[in-house]
Backbone as ProteinMPNN parsed JSONL, in Angstrom:
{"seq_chain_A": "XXXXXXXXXXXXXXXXXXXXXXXXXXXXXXXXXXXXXXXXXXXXXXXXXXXXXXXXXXXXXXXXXXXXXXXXXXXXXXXXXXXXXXXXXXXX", "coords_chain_A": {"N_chain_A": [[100.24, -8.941, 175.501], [101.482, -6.269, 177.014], [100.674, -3.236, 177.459], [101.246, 0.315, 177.887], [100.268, 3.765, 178.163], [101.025, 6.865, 177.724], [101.462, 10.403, 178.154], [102.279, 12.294, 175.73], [104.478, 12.59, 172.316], [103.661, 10.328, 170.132], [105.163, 8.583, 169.798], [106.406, 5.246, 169.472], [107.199, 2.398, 171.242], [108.051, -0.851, 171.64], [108.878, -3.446, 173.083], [111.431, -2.326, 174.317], [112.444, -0.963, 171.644], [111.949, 0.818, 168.847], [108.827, 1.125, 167.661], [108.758, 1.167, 164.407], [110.77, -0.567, 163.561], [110.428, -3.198, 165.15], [108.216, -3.734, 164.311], [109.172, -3.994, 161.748], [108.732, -2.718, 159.909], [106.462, -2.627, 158.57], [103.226, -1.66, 157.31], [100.871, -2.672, 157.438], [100.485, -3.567, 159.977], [101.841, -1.262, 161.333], [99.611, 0.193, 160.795], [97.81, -1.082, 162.538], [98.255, -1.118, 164.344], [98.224, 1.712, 165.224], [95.807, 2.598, 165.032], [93.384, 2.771, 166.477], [93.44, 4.859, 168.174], [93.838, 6.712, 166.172], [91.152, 6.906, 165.203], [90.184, 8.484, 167.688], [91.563, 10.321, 167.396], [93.961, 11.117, 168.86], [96.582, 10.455, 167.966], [98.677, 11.69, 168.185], [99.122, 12.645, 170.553], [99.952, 10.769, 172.319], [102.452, 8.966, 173.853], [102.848, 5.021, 173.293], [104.007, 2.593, 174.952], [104.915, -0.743, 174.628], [105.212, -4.377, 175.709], [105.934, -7.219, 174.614], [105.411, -10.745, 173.762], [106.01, -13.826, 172.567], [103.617, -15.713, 169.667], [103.34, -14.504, 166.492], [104.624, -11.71, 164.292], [101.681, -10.596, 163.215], [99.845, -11.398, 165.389], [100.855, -9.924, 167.409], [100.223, -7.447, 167.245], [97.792, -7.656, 166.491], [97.551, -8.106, 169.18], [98.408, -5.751, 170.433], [96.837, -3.801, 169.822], [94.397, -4.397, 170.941], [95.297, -3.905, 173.555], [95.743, -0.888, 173.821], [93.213, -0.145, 172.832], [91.822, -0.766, 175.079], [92.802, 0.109, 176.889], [92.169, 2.83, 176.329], [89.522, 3.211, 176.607], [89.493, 2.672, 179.556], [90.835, 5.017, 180.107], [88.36, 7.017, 178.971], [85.035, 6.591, 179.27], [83.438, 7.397, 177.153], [84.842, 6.278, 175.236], [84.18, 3.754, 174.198], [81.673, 3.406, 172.862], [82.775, 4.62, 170.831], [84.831, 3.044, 170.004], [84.076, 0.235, 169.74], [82.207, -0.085, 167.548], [83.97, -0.924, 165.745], [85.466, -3.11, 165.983], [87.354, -3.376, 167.94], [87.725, -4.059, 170.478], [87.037, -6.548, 170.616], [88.471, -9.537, 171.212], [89.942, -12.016, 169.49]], "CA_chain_A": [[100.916, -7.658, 175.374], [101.351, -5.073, 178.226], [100.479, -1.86, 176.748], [100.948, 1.447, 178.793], [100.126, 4.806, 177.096], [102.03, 8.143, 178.721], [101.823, 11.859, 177.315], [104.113, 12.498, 174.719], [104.483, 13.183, 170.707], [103.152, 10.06, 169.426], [106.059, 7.389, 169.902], [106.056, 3.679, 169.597], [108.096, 1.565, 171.55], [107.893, -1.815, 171.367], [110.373, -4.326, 173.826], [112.526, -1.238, 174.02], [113.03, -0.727, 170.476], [111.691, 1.478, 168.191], [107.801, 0.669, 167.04], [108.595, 0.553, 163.129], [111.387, -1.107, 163.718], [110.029, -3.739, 166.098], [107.183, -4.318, 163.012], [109.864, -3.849, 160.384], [108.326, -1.115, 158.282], [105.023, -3.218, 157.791], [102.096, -0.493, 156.923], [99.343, -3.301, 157.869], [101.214, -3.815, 161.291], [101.968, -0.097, 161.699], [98.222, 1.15, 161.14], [96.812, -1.802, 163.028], [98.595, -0.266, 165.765], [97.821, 3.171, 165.822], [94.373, 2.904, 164.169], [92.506, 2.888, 167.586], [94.227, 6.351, 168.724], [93.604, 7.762, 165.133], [89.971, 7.223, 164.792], [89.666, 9.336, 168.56], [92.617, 11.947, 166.968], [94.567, 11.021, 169.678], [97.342, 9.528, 168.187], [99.676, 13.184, 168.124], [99.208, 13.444, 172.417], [100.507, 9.711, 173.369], [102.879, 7.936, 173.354], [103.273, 3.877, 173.068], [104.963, 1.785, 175.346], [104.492, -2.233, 174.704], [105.898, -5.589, 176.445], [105.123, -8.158, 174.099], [106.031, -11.871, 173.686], [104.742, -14.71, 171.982], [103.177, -15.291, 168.792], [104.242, -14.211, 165.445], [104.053, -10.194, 164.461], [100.313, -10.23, 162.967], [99.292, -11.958, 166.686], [101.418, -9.268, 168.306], [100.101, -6.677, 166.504], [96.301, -7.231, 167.179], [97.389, -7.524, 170.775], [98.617, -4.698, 171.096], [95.766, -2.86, 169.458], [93.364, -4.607, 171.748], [95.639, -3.377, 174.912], [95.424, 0.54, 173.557], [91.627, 0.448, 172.989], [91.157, -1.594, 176.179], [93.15, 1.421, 178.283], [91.718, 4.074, 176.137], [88.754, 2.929, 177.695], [89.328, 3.275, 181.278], [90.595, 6.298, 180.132], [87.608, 7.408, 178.916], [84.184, 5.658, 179.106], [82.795, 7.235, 176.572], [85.849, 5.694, 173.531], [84.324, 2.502, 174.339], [80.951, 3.937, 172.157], [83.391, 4.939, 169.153], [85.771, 2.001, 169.353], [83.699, -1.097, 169.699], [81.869, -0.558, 166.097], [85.419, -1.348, 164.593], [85.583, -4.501, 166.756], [88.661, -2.967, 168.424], [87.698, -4.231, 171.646], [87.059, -7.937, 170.223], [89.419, -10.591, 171.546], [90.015, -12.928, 168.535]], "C_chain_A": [[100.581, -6.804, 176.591], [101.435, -3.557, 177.772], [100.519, -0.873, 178.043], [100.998, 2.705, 177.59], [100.483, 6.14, 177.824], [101.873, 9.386, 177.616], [103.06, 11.741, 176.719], [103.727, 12.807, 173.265], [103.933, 12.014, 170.174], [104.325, 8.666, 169.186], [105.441, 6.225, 169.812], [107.507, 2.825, 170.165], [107.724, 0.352, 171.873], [109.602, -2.663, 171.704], [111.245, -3.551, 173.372], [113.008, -1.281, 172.745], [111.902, -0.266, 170.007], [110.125, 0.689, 167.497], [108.027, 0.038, 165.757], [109.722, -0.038, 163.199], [111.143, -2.598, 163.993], [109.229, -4.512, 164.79], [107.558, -4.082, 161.771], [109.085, -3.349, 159.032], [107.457, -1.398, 158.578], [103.849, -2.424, 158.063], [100.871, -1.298, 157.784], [99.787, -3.28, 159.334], [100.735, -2.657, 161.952], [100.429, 0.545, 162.008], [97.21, 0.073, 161.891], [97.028, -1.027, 164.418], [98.274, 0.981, 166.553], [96.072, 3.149, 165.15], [93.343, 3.213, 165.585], [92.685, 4.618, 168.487], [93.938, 7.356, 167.409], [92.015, 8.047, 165.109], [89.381, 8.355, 166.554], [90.685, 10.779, 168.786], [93.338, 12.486, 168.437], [96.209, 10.837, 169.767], [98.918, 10.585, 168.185], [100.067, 13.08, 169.933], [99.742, 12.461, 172.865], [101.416, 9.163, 172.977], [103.051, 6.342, 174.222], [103.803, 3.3, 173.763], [104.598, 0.542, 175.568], [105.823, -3.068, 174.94], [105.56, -6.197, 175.731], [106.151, -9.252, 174.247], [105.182, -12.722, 173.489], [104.208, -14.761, 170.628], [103.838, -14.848, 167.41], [103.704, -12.114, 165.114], [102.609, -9.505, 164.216], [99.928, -10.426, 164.647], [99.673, -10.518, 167.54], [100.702, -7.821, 167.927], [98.812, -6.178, 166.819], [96.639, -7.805, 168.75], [97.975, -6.474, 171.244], [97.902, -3.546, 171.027], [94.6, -2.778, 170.456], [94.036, -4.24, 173.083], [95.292, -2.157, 174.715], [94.231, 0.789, 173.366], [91.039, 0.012, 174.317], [91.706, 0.059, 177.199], [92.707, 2.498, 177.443], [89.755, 3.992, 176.497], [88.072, 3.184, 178.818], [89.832, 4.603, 181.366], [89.48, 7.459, 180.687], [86.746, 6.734, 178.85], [83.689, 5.423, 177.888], [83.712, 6.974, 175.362], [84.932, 4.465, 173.495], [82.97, 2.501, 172.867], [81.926, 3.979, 170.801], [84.17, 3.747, 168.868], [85.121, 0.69, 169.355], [82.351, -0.955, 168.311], [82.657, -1.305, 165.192], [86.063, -2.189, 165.041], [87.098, -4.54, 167.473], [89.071, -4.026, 169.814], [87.013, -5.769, 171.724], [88.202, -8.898, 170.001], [89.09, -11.511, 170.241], [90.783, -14.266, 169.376]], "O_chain_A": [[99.441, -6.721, 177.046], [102.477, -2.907, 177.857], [99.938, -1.175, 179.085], [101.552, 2.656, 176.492], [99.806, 6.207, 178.85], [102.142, 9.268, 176.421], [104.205, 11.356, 176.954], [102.613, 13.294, 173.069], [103.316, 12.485, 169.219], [104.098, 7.845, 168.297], [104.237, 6.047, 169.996], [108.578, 2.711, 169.569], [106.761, 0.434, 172.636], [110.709, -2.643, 171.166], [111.856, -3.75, 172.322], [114.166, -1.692, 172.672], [110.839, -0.678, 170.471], [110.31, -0.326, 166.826], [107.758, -1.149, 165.576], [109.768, -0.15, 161.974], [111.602, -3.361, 163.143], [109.545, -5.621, 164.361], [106.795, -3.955, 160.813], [108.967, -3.546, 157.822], [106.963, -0.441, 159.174], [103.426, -2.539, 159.213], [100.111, -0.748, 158.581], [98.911, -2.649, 159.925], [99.801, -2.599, 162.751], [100.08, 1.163, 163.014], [95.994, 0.267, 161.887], [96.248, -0.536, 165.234], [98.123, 1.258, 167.743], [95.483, 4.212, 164.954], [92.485, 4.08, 165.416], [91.919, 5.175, 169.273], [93.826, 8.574, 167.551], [91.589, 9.199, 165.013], [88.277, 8.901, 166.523], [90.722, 11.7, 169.602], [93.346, 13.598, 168.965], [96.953, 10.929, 170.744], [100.051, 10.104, 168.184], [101.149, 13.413, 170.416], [100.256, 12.706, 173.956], [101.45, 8.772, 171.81], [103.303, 6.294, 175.426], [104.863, 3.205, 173.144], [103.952, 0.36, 176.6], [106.98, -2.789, 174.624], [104.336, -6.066, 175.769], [107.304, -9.089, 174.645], [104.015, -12.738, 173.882], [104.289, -13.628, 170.154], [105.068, -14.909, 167.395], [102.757, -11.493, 165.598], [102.254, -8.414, 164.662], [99.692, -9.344, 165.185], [98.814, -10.045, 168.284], [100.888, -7.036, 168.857], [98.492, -5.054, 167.206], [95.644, -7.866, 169.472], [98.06, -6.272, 172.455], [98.044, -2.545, 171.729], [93.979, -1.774, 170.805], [93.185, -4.255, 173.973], [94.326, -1.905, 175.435], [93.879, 1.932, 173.655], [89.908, 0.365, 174.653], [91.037, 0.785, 177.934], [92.963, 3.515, 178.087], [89.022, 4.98, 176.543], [86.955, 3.592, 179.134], [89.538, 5.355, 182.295], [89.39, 8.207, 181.66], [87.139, 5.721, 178.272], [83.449, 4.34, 177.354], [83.304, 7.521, 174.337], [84.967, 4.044, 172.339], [83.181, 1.742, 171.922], [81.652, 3.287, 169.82], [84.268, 3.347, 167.707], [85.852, -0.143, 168.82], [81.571, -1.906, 168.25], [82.332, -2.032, 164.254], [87.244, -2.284, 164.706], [87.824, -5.532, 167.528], [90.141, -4.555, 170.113], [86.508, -6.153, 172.779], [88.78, -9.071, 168.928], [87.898, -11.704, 170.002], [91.016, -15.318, 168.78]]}, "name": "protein", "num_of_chains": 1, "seq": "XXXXXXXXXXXXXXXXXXXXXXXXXXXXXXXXXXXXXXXXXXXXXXXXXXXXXXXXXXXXXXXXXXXXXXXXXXXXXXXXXXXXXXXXXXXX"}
């Protein structure tokens, strides 16, 4: 997955189409996605933009989680402290 993350309201786009769309409704999908942006109450200021391919939608799903904690990151140094208890930043 090629994750980029840009100011904005909180969008999800996903291979130009619409995030819940993209992960057809699915709640486990949806909050796998934003869960890394919620626990640093972030997830209002950015928005979303993923390349994916490959895989089936769970696969796609935790890679795109592990791209958004990986660049919230180099963001900031210190997310890496809050997000790697919740194994965000653990390649499966």
């Amino acid at each position: 997955a090629r994750v980029f993350l840009i100011p904005g309201e909180g969008n999800l786009i996903i291979n130009k189409t619409s995030g819940d769309k993209y992960l057809q409704y699915n709640d486990n999908y949806l909050n796998a996605v934003w869960l890394p942006l919620k626990k640093l109450n972030l997830e209002k200021t950015l928005n979303i933009i993923v390349l994916v391919k490959g895989g089936g939608l769970t696969g796609q799903a935790e890679a795109i989680q592990l791209g958004i904690a990986r660049l919230l990151c180099k963001m900031n140094e210190e997310n890496r402290l809050i997000l790697k208890p919740f194994k965000f930043l653990t390649r499966d």
